[in-house]
CSV table of C-alpha atoms and ligand atoms in Angstrom, one decimal:
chain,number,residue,atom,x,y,z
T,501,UNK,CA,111.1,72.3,28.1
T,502,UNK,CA,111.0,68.5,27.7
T,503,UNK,CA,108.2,66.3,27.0
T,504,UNK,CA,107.4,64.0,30.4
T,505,UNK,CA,107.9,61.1,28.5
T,506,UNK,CA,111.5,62.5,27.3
T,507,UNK,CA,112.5,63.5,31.2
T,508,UNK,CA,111.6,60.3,32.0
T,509,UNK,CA,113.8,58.5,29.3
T,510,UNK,CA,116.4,60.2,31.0
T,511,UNK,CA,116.3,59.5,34.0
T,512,UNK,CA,115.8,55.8,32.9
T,513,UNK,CA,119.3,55.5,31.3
T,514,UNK,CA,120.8,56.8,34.4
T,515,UNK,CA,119.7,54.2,36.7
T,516,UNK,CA,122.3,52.3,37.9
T,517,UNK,CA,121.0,48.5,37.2
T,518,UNK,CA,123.8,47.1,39.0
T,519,UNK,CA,123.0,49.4,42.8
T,520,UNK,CA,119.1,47.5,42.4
T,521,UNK,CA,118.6,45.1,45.4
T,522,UNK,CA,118.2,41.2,43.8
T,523,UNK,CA,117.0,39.1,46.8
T,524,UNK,CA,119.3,37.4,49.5
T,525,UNK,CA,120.1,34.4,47.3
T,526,UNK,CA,122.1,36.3,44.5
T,527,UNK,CA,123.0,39.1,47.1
T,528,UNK,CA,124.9,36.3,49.3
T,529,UNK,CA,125.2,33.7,46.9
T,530,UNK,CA,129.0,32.6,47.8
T,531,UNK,CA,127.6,32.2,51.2
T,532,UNK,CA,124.3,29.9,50.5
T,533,UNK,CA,123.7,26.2,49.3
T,534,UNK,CA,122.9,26.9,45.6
T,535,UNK,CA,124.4,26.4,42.6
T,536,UNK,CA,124.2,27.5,38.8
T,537,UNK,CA,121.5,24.4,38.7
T,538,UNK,CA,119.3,26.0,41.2
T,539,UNK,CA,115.9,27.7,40.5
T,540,UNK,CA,116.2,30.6,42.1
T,541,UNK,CA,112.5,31.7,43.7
T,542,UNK,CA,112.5,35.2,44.8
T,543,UNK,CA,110.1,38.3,45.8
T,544,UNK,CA,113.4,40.2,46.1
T,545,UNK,CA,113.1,39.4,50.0
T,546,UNK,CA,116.0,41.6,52.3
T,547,UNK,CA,118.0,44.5,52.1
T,548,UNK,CA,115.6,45.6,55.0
T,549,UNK,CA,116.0,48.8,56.9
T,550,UNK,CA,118.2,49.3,59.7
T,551,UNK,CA,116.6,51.9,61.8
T,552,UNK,CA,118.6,53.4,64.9
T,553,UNK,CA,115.5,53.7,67.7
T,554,UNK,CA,116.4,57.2,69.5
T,555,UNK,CA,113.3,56.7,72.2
T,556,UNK,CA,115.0,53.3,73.1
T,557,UNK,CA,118.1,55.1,73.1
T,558,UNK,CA,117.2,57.4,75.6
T,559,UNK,CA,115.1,54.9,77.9
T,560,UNK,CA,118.0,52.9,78.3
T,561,UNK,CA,121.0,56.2,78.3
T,562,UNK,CA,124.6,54.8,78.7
T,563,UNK,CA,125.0,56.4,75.3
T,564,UNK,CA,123.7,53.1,73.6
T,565,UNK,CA,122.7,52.9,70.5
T,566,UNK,CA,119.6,50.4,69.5
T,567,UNK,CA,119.4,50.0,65.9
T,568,UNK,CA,115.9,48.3,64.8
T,569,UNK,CA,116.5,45.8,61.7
T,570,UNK,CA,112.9,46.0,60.5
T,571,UNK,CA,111.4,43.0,58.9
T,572,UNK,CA,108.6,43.6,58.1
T,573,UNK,CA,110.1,45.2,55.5
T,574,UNK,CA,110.2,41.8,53.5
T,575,UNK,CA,107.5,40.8,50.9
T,576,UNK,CA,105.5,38.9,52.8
T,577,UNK,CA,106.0,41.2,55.9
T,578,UNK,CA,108.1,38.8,57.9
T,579,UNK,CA,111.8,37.9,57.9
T,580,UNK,CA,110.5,34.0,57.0
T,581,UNK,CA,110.9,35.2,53.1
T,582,UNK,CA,114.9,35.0,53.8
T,583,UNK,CA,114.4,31.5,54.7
T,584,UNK,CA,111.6,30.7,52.2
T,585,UNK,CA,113.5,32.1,49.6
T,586,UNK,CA,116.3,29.2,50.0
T,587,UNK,CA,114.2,26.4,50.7
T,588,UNK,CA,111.0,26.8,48.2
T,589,UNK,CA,114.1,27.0,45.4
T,590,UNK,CA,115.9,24.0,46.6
T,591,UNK,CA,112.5,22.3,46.9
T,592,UNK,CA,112.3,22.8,43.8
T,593,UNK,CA,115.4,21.9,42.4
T,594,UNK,CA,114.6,18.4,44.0
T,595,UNK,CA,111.6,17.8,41.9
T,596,UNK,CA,108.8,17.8,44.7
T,597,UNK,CA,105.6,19.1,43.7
T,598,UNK,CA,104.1,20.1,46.8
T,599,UNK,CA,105.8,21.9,50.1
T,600,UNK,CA,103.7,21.5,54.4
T,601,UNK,CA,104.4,23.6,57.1
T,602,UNK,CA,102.8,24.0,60.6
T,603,UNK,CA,102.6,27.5,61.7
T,604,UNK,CA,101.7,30.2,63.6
T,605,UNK,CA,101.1,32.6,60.9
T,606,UNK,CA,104.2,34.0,59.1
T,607,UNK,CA,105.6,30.5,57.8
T,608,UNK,CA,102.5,29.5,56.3
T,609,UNK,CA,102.2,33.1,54.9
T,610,UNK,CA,105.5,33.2,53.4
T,611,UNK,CA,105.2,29.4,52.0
T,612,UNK,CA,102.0,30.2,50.5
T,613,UNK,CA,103.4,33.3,48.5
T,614,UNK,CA,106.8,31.6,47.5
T,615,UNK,CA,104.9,28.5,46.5
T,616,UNK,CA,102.3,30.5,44.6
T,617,UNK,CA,105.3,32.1,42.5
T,618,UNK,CA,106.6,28.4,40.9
T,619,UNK,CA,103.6,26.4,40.9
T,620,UNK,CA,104.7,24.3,44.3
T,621,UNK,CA,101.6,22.9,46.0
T,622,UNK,CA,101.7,24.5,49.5
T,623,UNK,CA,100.1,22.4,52.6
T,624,UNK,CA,99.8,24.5,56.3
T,625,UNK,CA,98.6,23.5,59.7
T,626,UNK,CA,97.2,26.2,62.0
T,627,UNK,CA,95.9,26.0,65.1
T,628,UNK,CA,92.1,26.7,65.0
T,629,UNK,CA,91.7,28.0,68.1
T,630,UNK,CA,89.9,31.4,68.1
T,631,UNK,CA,92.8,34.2,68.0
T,632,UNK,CA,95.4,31.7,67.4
T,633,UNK,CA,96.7,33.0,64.0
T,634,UNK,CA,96.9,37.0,63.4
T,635,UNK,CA,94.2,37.9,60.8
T,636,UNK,CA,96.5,39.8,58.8
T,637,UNK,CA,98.5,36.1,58.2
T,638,UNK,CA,95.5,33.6,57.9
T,639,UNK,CA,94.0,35.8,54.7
T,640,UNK,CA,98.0,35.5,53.3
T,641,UNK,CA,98.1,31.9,53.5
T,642,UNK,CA,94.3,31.7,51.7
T,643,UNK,CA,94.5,34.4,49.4
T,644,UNK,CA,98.0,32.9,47.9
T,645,UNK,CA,96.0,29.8,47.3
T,646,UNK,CA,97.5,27.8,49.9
T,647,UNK,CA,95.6,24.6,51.3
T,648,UNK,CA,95.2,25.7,54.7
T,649,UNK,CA,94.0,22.9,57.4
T,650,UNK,CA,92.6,23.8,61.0
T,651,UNK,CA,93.9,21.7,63.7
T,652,UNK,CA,92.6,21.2,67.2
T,653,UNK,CA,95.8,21.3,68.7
T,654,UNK,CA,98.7,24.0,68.6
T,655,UNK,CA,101.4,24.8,67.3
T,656,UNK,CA,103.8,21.4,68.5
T,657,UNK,CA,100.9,19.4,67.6
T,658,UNK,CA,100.7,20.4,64.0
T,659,UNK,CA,104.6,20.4,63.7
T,660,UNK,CA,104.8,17.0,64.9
T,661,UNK,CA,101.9,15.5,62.5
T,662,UNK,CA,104.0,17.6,59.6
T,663,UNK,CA,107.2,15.9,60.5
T,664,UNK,CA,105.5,12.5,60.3
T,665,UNK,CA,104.0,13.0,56.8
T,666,UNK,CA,107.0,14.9,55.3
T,667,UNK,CA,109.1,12.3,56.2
T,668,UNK,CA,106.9,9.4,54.6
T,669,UNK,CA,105.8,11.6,51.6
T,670,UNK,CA,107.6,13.5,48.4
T,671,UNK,CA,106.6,16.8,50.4
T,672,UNK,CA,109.3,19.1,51.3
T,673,UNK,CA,108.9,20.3,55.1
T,674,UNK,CA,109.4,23.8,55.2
T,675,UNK,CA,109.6,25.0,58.7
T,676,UNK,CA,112.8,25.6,60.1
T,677,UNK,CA,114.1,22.5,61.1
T,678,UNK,CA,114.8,22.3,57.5
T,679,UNK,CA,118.5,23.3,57.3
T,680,UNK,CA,118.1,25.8,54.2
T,681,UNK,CA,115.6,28.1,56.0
T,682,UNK,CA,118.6,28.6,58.5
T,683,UNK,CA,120.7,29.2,55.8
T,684,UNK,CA,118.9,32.1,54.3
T,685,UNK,CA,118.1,33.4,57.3
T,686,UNK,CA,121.2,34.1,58.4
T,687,UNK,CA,121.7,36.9,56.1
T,688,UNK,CA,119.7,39.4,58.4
T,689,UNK,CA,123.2,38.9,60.4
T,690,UNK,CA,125.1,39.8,57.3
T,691,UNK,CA,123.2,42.7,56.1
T,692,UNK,CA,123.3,44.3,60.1
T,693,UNK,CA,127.5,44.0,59.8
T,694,UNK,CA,127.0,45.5,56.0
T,695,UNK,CA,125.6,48.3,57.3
T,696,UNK,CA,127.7,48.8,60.8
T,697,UNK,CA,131.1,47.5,59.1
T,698,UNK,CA,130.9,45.6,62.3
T,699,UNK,CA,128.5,43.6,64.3
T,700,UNK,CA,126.7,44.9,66.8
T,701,UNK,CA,128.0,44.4,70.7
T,702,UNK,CA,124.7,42.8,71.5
T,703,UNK,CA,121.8,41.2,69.0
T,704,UNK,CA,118.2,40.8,70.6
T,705,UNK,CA,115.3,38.8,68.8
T,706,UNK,CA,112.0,37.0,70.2
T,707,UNK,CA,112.1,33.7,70.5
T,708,UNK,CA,109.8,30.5,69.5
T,709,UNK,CA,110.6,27.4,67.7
T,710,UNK,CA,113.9,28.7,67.9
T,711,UNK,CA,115.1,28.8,63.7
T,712,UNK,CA,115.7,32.6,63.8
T,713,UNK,CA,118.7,33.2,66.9
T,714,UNK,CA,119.9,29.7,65.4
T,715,UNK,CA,120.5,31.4,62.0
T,716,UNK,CA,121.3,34.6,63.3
T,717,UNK,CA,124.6,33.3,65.4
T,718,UNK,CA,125.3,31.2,62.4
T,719,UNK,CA,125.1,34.4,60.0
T,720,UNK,CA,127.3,36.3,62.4
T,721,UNK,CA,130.2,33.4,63.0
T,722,UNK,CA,130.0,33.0,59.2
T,723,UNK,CA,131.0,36.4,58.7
T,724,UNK,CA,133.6,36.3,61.5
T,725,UNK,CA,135.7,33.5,60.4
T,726,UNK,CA,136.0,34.8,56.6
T,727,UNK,CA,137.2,37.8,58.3
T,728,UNK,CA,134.1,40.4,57.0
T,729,UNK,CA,133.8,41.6,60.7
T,730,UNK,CA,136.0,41.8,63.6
T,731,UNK,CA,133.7,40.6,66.4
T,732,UNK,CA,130.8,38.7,67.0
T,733,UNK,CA,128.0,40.1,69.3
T,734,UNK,CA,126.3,38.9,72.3
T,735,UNK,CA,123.2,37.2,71.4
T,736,UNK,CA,120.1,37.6,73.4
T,737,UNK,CA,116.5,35.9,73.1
T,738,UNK,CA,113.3,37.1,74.5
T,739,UNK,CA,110.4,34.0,75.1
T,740,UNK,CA,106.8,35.2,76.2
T,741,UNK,CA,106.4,34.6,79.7
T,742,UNK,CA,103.6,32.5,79.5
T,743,UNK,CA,105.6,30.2,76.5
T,744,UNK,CA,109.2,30.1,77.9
T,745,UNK,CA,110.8,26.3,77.4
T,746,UNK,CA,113.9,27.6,77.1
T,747,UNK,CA,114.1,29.4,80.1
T,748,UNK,CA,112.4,26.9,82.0
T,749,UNK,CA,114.3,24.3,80.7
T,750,UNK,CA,111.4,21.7,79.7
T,751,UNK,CA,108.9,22.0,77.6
T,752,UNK,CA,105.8,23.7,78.2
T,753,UNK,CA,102.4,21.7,77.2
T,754,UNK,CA,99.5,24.6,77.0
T,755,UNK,CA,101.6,28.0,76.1
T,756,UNK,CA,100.0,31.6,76.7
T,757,UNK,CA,101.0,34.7,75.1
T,758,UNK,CA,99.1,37.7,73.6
T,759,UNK,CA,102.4,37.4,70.9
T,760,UNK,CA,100.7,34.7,68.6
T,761,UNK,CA,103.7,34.4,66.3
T,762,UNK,CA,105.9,32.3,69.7
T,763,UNK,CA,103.1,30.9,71.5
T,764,UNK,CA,105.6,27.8,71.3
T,765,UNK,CA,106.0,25.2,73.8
T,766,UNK,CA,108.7,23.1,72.7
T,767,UNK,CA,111.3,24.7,70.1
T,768,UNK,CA,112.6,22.6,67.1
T,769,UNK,CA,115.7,24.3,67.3
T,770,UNK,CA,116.2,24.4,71.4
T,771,UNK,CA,119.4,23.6,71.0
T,772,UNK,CA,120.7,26.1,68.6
T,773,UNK,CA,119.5,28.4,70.8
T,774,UNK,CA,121.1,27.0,73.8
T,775,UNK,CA,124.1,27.2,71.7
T,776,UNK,CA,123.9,30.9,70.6
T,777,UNK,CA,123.5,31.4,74.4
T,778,UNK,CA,126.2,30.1,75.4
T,779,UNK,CA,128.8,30.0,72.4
T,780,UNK,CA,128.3,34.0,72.7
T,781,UNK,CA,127.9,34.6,76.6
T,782,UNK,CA,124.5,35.8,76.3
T,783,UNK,CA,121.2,35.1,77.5
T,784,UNK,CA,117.5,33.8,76.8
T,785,UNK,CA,115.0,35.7,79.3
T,786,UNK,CA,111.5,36.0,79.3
T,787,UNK,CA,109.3,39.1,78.6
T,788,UNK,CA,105.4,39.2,80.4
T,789,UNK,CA,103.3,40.1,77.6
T,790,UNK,CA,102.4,44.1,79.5
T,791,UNK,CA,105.9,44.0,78.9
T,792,UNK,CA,105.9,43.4,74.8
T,793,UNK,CA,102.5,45.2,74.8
T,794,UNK,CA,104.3,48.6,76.1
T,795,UNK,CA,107.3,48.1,74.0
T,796,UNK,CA,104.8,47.2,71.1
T,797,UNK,CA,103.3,51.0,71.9
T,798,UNK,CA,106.3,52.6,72.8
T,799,UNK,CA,107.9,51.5,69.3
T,800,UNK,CA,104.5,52.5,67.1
T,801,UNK,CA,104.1,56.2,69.2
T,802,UNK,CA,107.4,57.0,69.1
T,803,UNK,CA,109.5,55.5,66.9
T,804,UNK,CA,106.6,55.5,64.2
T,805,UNK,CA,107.6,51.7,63.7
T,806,UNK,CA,105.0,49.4,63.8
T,807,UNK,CA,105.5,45.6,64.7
T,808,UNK,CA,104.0,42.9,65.7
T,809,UNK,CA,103.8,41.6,69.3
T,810,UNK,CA,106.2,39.4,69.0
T,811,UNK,CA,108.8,41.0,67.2
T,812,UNK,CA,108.6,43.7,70.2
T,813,UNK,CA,109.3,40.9,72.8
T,814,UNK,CA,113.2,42.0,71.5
T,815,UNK,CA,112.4,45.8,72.3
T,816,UNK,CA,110.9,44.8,75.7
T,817,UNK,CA,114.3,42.4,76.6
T,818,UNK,CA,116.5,44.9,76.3
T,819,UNK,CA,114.2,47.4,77.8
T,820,UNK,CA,114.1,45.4,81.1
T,821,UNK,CA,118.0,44.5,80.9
T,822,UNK,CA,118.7,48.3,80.5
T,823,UNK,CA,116.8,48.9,83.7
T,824,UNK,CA,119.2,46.8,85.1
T,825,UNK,CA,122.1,48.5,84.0
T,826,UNK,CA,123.5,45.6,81.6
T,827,UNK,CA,124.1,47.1,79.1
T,828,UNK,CA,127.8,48.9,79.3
T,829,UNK,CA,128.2,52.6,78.3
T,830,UNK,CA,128.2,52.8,74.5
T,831,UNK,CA,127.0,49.7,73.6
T,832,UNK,CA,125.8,48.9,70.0
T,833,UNK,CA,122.4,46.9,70.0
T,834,UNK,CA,121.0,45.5,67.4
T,835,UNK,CA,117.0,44.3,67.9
T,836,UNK,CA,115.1,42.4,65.0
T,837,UNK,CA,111.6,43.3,64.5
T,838,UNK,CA,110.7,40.4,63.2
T,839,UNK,CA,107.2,40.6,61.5
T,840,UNK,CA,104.9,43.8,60.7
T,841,UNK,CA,102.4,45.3,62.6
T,842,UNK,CA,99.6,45.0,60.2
T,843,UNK,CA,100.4,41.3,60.6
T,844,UNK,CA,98.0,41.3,63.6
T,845,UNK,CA,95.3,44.3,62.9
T,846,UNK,CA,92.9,43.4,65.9
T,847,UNK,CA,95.7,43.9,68.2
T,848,UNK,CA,96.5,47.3,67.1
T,849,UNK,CA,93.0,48.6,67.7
T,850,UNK,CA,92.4,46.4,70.9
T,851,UNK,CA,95.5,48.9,72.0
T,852,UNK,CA,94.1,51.7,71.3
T,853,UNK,CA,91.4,54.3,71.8
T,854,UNK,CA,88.4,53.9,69.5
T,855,UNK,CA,88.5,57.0,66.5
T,856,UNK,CA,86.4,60.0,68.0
T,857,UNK,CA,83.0,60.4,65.9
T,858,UNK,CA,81.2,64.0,65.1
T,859,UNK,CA,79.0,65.4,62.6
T,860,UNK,CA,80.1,66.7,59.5
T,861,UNK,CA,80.9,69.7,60.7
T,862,UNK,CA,83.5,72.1,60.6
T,863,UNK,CA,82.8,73.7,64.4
T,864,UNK,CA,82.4,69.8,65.6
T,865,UNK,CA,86.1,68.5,64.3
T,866,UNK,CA,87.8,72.1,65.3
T,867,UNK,CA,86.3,71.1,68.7
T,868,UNK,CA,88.0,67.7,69.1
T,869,UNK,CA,91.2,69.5,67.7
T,870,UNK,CA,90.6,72.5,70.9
T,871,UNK,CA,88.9,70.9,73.2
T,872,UNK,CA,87.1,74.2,74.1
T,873,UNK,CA,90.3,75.3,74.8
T,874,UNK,CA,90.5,78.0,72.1
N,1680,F0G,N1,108.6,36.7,65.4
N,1680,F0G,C1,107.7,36.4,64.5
N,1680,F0G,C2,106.9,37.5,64.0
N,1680,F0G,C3,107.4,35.0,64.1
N,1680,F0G,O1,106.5,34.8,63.3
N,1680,F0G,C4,108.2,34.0,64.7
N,1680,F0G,C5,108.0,32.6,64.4
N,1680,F0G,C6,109.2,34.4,65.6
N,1680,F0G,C7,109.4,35.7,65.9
N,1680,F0G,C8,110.1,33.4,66.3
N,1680,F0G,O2,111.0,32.9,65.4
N,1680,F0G,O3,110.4,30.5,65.6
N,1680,F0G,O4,112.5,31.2,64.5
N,1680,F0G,O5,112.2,31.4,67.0
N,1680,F0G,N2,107.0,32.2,63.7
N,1680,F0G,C9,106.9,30.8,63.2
N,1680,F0G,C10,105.7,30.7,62.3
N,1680,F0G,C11,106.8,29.8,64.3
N,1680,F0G,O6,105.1,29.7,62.1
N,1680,F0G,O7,105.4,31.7,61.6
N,1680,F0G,P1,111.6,31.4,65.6
């Protein structure tokens, strides 16, 4: 027999160093704006799962296959981190000291943590409002030590004041209009071809200020023209009924969605998206929040993959295009979930039944589990 401590030296020398995940930047380094100068500033953010959704499958039939890249996988439980990873080390190679986002949760979340890591003052703008920002994303942005300021106004409000004082101030904006957040966001795209050795036929994601599809479609043209992938997919975006610009096509002043994370009413990136659209033949459609709601359920109870609201917006597109019969027989899908369920903890139990209470008793809980029915 060996000693633990001898077993465990074993396996040690036979881990393979070079098969360990090191974070988008050195992962897709040939493919993003750094160099050997470049601080890189990682939590080891990607290399998410890629989780085919059999339920969606079914509901949809065609022999389709839905595949669920899972981001809330990433450290901060959001696919921002791919972004944040980029543009808190190039704000850093530049010399600022501090970094100001507005946000409805995950930004300031993911700034807060990145900053925290390298000693970057981090400034975010929420929306006070009650029920504006998921709980789960308000303590991240305080508990990383973030200087977190309340605004009465939403989420365009607070973007707008942030673009003003970024661009008068050494303070490195860090939403997504700043280009290296779209850089490191694209590699969701590459890592869904890495794992299909293709894209997918069609990509589906929520949208709200519009950064993610933008990155996305450049991610998947990137890997096109250097010849990684054969094809490029169809890209389609889902916007909250009640927060749909794009699909109105003019801004929307008071938006309205139970999906916090793209209660947006006028994207930053609107035309990226429009471009995605229409560069790739696809669509941008709305989604009523009963809509994400049941997807956000259907996803949780029978996938056993919990999201947020928002990110289930993409589950709830292609639900209602499927219905349609859009989708040809076949079809690969690939849906981005973009930010964890635990993200937004009152929702979950406002969706659900309360936890049924009984005496400590064993007759009581073999009664719940019966029913009587024994
Ligand atoms: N899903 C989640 C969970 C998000 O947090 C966001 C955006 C989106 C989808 C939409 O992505 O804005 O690139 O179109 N959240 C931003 C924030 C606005 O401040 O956290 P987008």
């Amino acid at each position: 027999m060996f000693a633990r401590n001898e077993v465990l030296g074993v396996l040690d020398r036979t881990v393979d160093l070079s098969r360990r995940w090191r974070g988008v930047i050195e992962e897709y380094r040939e493919f993003l704006p750094v160099t050997e100068a470049t601080p890189v500033v990682t939590l080891l953010e990607g290399g998410t799962p890629l989780i085919e959704a059999r339920s969606v499958n079914k509901r949809i039939g065609r022999d389709v296959r839905v595949y669920l890249k899972y981001e809330g996988m990433n450290p901060t439980g959001s696919f921002k981190d791919r972004g944040m990873t980029v543009a808190i080390s190039k704000a850093l190679e530049s010399g600022v000291k501090a970094v100001m986002c507005a946000s409805t949760g995950n930004t300031s979340a993911s700034a807060a943590a990145y900053s925290a890591r390298c000693g970057l003052r981090c400034i975010v703008l929420l929306e006070k409002s009650a029920g504006a920002i998921a709980l789960g994303k308000l303590s991240q942005a305080l508990v990383h030590g973030a200087t977190v300021i309340a605004v009465e106004g939403g989420f365009d409000k607070a973007l707008e004041i942030v673009r003003s004082i970024t661009s008068e101030y050494p303070i490195a904006l860090v939403n997504s209009l700043n280009p290296h957040r779209i850089q490191g966001q694209k590699t969701g795209a590459f890592e869904i071809c890495d794992v299909l050795g293709r894209a997918p036929d069609f990509h589906a994601m929520p949208v709200g200020n519009a950064g993610n599809i933008t990155a996305y479609w450049a991610g998947y043209k990137e890997y096109h023209e250097v010849g990684r992938v054969p094809n490029r997919p169809v890209m389609l975006g889902f916007q909250a009924e009640g927060a749909a610009p794009i699909v109105r096509g003019h801004p929307v002043e008071h938006p309205q969605t139970l999906a916090t994370a793209i209660k947006i009413g006028n994207p930053a990136s609107w035309k990226g998206a429009v471009a995605a659209r229409d560069e790739s033949g696809g669509l941008i459609d709305t989604v009523t929040d009963d809509e994400i709601l049941d997807a956000y359920k259907l996803l949780a109870c029978e996938e056993g993959v919990f999201c947020e609201p928002a990110s289930a917006a993409s589950v709830a597109g292609i639900l209602k295009l499927g219905a349609r019969g859009y989708f040809p027989p076949g079809a690969t899908i690939a849906c981005v979930l973009t930010g964890h369920g635990l993200k937004d903890p009152d929702r979950a139990i406002a969706s659900v039944s309360e936890p049924i209470t009984v005496p400590a008793d064993r007759d009581a809980v073999l009664e719940v589990i019966w029913g009587g029915s024994r």
